Structures are given as C-alpha cells and as structure tokens.
Tab-separated table of C-alpha atoms in Angstrom:
chain	number	residue	atom	x	y	z
A	74	UNK	CA	142.163	45.628	-142.100
A	75	UNK	CA	139.862	44.677	-139.028
A	76	UNK	CA	139.482	41.275	-137.210
A	77	UNK	CA	136.439	39.921	-136.109
A	78	UNK	CA	136.665	37.885	-133.039
A	79	UNK	CA	133.666	35.130	-133.357
A	80	UNK	CA	134.692	33.278	-129.966
A	81	UNK	CA	134.339	36.533	-127.743
A	82	UNK	CA	130.439	36.297	-127.905
A	83	UNK	CA	130.228	39.905	-128.214
A	84	UNK	CA	126.829	40.447	-130.242
A	85	UNK	CA	126.347	36.696	-130.204
A	86	UNK	CA	123.564	35.453	-127.823
A	87	UNK	CA	124.057	32.173	-125.859
A	88	UNK	CA	121.866	29.256	-126.861
A	89	UNK	CA	121.460	26.252	-124.665
A	90	UNK	CA	119.071	24.874	-122.221
A	91	UNK	CA	118.421	26.022	-118.725
A	92	UNK	CA	118.638	23.858	-115.772
A	93	UNK	CA	114.523	24.101	-115.478
A	94	UNK	CA	114.101	23.122	-119.157
A	95	UNK	CA	116.455	20.165	-118.505
A	96	UNK	CA	114.391	19.038	-115.522
A	97	UNK	CA	111.086	19.309	-117.293
A	98	UNK	CA	112.383	17.182	-120.158
A	99	UNK	CA	113.703	14.541	-117.831
A	100	UNK	CA	110.455	14.234	-116.047
A	101	UNK	CA	108.353	14.030	-119.315
A	102	UNK	CA	110.638	10.937	-120.542
A	103	UNK	CA	110.370	9.527	-117.189
A	104	UNK	CA	106.479	9.542	-117.647
A	105	UNK	CA	106.772	8.213	-120.935
A	106	UNK	CA	109.225	5.611	-119.977
A	107	UNK	CA	106.762	4.519	-117.221
A	108	UNK	CA	103.716	4.127	-119.545
A	109	UNK	CA	105.569	2.182	-122.233
A	110	UNK	CA	107.370	-0.135	-120.213
A	111	UNK	CA	104.171	-2.251	-119.333
A	112	UNK	CA	103.556	-2.577	-123.278
A	113	UNK	CA	106.992	-3.495	-123.677
A	114	UNK	CA	106.793	-6.364	-121.161
A	115	UNK	CA	103.414	-7.379	-122.290
A	116	UNK	CA	105.448	-8.375	-125.505
A	117	UNK	CA	107.382	-11.195	-124.092
A	118	UNK	CA	103.891	-12.606	-122.730
A	119	UNK	CA	102.361	-12.348	-126.482
A	120	UNK	CA	105.551	-13.965	-127.515
A	121	UNK	CA	105.232	-16.557	-125.497
A	122	UNK	CA	101.642	-17.346	-126.322
A	123	UNK	CA	102.258	-17.298	-129.908
A	124	UNK	CA	104.913	-19.925	-129.295
A	125	UNK	CA	101.866	-22.067	-127.634
A	126	UNK	CA	99.851	-21.730	-130.609
A	127	UNK	CA	102.636	-22.611	-133.081
A	128	UNK	CA	103.727	-25.624	-131.085
A	129	UNK	CA	99.935	-26.458	-130.704
A	130	UNK	CA	99.746	-26.391	-134.580
A	131	UNK	CA	102.781	-28.263	-134.939
A	132	UNK	CA	101.379	-31.108	-132.699
A	133	UNK	CA	98.034	-31.164	-134.309
A	134	UNK	CA	99.648	-31.425	-137.659
A	135	UNK	CA	101.816	-34.286	-136.678
A	136	UNK	CA	99.016	-36.198	-135.075
A	137	UNK	CA	97.043	-35.992	-138.279
A	138	UNK	CA	99.736	-36.959	-140.743
A	139	UNK	CA	100.276	-40.066	-138.156
A	140	UNK	CA	96.732	-40.752	-137.925
A	141	UNK	CA	96.478	-40.575	-141.982
A	142	UNK	CA	99.557	-43.112	-142.182
A	143	UNK	CA	97.940	-45.757	-139.692
A	144	UNK	CA	94.826	-45.002	-141.461
A	145	UNK	CA	96.419	-45.964	-144.859
A	146	UNK	CA	97.327	-49.223	-142.952
A	147	UNK	CA	93.753	-49.509	-141.714
A	148	UNK	CA	94.905	-49.276	-138.242
A	149	UNK	CA	92.937	-46.250	-137.223
A	150	UNK	CA	90.103	-47.773	-135.240
A	151	UNK	CA	92.220	-50.366	-133.143
A	152	UNK	CA	91.794	-49.244	-129.829
A	153	UNK	CA	95.187	-49.936	-128.622
A	154	UNK	CA	98.261	-50.556	-130.847
A	155	UNK	CA	101.909	-50.539	-130.452
A	156	UNK	CA	105.051	-51.703	-132.172
A	157	UNK	CA	106.165	-54.385	-129.279
A	158	UNK	CA	104.673	-57.353	-131.335
A	159	UNK	CA	104.129	-55.490	-134.974
A	160	UNK	CA	105.598	-52.890	-136.842
A	161	UNK	CA	104.111	-49.323	-136.738
A	162	UNK	CA	104.239	-48.019	-140.288
A	163	UNK	CA	105.779	-44.444	-138.857
A	164	UNK	CA	109.705	-43.837	-139.670
A	165	UNK	CA	110.484	-42.982	-136.255
A	166	UNK	CA	108.663	-45.947	-134.470
A	167	UNK	CA	110.285	-48.639	-136.679
A	168	UNK	CA	113.777	-47.941	-134.911
A	169	UNK	CA	113.006	-49.637	-131.953
A	170	UNK	CA	111.745	-46.533	-129.952
A	171	UNK	CA	108.483	-47.976	-128.191
A	172	UNK	CA	105.384	-46.080	-129.665
A	173	UNK	CA	101.828	-46.942	-128.577
A	174	UNK	CA	98.578	-45.483	-130.250
A	175	UNK	CA	95.024	-45.378	-129.368
A	176	UNK	CA	92.464	-45.181	-132.293
A	177	UNK	CA	95.024	-43.896	-134.579
A	178	UNK	CA	96.410	-41.461	-132.216
A	179	UNK	CA	99.246	-41.482	-129.794
A	180	UNK	CA	99.354	-42.484	-126.498
A	181	UNK	CA	100.066	-39.921	-123.957
A	182	UNK	CA	103.934	-41.121	-123.190
A	183	UNK	CA	107.007	-39.790	-123.508
A	184	UNK	CA	108.298	-41.502	-126.490
A	185	UNK	CA	105.280	-41.831	-129.307
A	186	UNK	CA	104.737	-38.006	-128.977
A	187	UNK	CA	108.278	-36.929	-129.247
A	188	UNK	CA	108.796	-39.535	-132.191
A	189	UNK	CA	106.141	-37.682	-133.851
A	190	UNK	CA	106.682	-34.127	-133.153
A	191	UNK	CA	110.160	-32.040	-133.781
A	192	UNK	CA	111.671	-30.374	-131.081
A	193	UNK	CA	109.444	-31.870	-128.437
A	194	UNK	CA	111.781	-33.852	-125.987
A	195	UNK	CA	111.044	-35.473	-122.315
A	196	UNK	CA	112.349	-33.942	-119.211
A	197	UNK	CA	115.727	-35.126	-119.757
A	198	UNK	CA	116.453	-34.005	-123.418
A	199	UNK	CA	117.875	-30.786	-124.829
A	200	UNK	CA	114.731	-29.838	-126.691
A	201	UNK	CA	113.090	-26.090	-126.451
A	202	UNK	CA	109.941	-28.047	-125.595
A	203	UNK	CA	109.473	-30.581	-123.014
A	204	UNK	CA	106.560	-33.149	-122.525
A	205	UNK	CA	106.089	-34.110	-118.948
A	206	UNK	CA	103.501	-36.048	-116.441
A	207	UNK	CA	102.070	-34.125	-114.102
A	208	UNK	CA	100.034	-35.476	-111.039
A	209	UNK	CA	96.787	-34.386	-112.834
A	210	UNK	CA	98.021	-35.730	-116.065
A	211	UNK	CA	97.866	-39.334	-114.508
A	212	UNK	CA	94.207	-38.973	-113.593
A	213	UNK	CA	93.171	-37.650	-116.915
A	214	UNK	CA	95.200	-39.898	-119.147
A	215	UNK	CA	96.767	-36.630	-120.620
A	216	UNK	CA	100.487	-35.167	-120.787
A	217	UNK	CA	101.554	-31.824	-120.399
A	218	UNK	CA	103.924	-29.586	-123.080
A	219	UNK	CA	105.605	-26.612	-122.125
A	220	UNK	CA	108.965	-24.874	-122.502
A	221	UNK	CA	111.993	-26.847	-121.067
A	222	UNK	CA	112.621	-24.035	-118.418
A	223	UNK	CA	109.222	-24.260	-117.234
A	224	UNK	CA	109.750	-27.865	-115.676
A	225	UNK	CA	110.324	-28.381	-112.043
A	226	UNK	CA	112.573	-30.946	-110.755
A	227	UNK	CA	111.359	-34.496	-110.514
A	228	UNK	CA	109.174	-35.338	-107.735
A	229	UNK	CA	108.370	-38.921	-106.883
A	230	UNK	CA	110.151	-40.638	-109.480
A	231	UNK	CA	108.059	-40.148	-112.496
A	232	UNK	CA	105.903	-36.910	-111.533
A	233	UNK	CA	107.165	-33.628	-112.520
A	234	UNK	CA	105.647	-30.444	-111.830
A	235	UNK	CA	105.476	-26.796	-113.746
A	236	UNK	CA	107.372	-23.831	-112.422
A	237	UNK	CA	104.395	-21.506	-113.664
A	238	UNK	CA	101.196	-23.258	-113.667
A	239	UNK	CA	100.116	-21.101	-116.836
A	240	UNK	CA	101.952	-21.293	-120.188
A	241	UNK	CA	101.389	-25.068	-121.094
A	242	UNK	CA	99.489	-27.400	-123.651
A	243	UNK	CA	97.719	-30.374	-122.429
A	244	UNK	CA	97.160	-33.263	-124.546
A	245	UNK	CA	94.335	-35.621	-123.905
A	246	UNK	CA	94.582	-38.962	-125.623
A	247	UNK	CA	91.694	-40.481	-127.816
A	248	UNK	CA	89.437	-42.636	-125.596
A	249	UNK	CA	87.110	-44.015	-128.562
A	250	UNK	CA	86.402	-43.700	-132.040
A	251	UNK	CA	84.156	-40.977	-131.401
A	252	UNK	CA	86.375	-39.063	-128.912
A	253	UNK	CA	89.349	-37.938	-130.660
A	254	UNK	CA	92.497	-36.387	-129.150
A	255	UNK	CA	92.246	-32.556	-127.494
A	256	UNK	CA	94.747	-30.146	-127.441
A	257	UNK	CA	94.075	-27.412	-124.696
A	258	UNK	CA	96.229	-24.250	-124.059
A	259	UNK	CA	96.865	-22.585	-120.640
A	260	UNK	CA	97.965	-19.223	-121.962
A	261	UNK	CA	100.959	-17.702	-120.220
A	262	UNK	CA	100.355	-14.353	-118.050
C-alpha cells in the first residue's frame, strides 16, 4: 500500500497572488474609492434638501389647515387677529399660548408657527427644527426655519444667525388679502 503526501506540494502548483498583482488590485480599489466618495458625500446633501422639502410641505399643510379653520369662523380677511382679547379657534392657540394671525395666516413669530407645525420649536427648544429671527427677517417681516444644529448662539438679545447661510426655509407673512404667505427654500450645498 502506498501513501500519498498531499501537503508536500509535489506535483501540485502553488496558487496565490504575486506582490505585483496585489499592488495593482489595491491601486484599482483606491481609484474606485476616490471616484465613489463624492457620490456618497453628496447623498448627505440630497438627504438634507429632501428634509427641507418635507418640512416646507408640513408647514404649508399646517398653514392651510389653520387658514381653513379661521375661514370657517369668518376670520380669514381680518388684517390682524390674536388671542389676547378673543379666542382663536385653533387647539394649541387656546391654551394660553400667544397666537397672532394676519389675513388668516400666522404672523412671523416664534409662538404662532410653532403652535401650528409639529416638530418646529424656537431656538431654546429641543425640537429637530428651529424657528429663528435673523437680522434680515426683521426687515422683511419673515422668520427663518432651519435644523436646530444650524442655529448660531444668540446675538444682541433676540437676533440669531445661521451657522450655514444655506439650508433653510424662509417664511414671509401675509401682508394683504391678495398677498398670501410665501415659503422659500435656500437649498443645502
């Protein structure tokens, strides 16, 4: 009976990669990684822009529902309406939270919009989205809505600034019956 030694390698050719083949493969993988990385990094910007679009839709929907409630009570054409002296027929505005409306849409303040829109808070809240008033907002009768991590510390009392001047929504309040609110997105870059 004869024995065969399979481990000795006699008659069997060694199989494996040479050093040159390994270097070539590593170089090719490096080139692929360099070309693919910008696409993956751009996905984060796309995700943030999608989140801005979703929040704009949520705000617009909330504003229209609020307008509908005020219209059912005949308050959609009133130039200025708040709950200081009368009851606002919107649930979160009835609980003592100051709410102010212009021509059926919220005034650009930190309480009315945050009462209407879920997950929107002011600069001191713990919500994902923050409503802030920047220097340009004071001149334009508007407020800025951005992610909470994009808000710079308070400057001069009530004026905030954005860490990134892109990546926000600006809400312009209604100025007249024929000039409804506007929502403008400045996309992330």
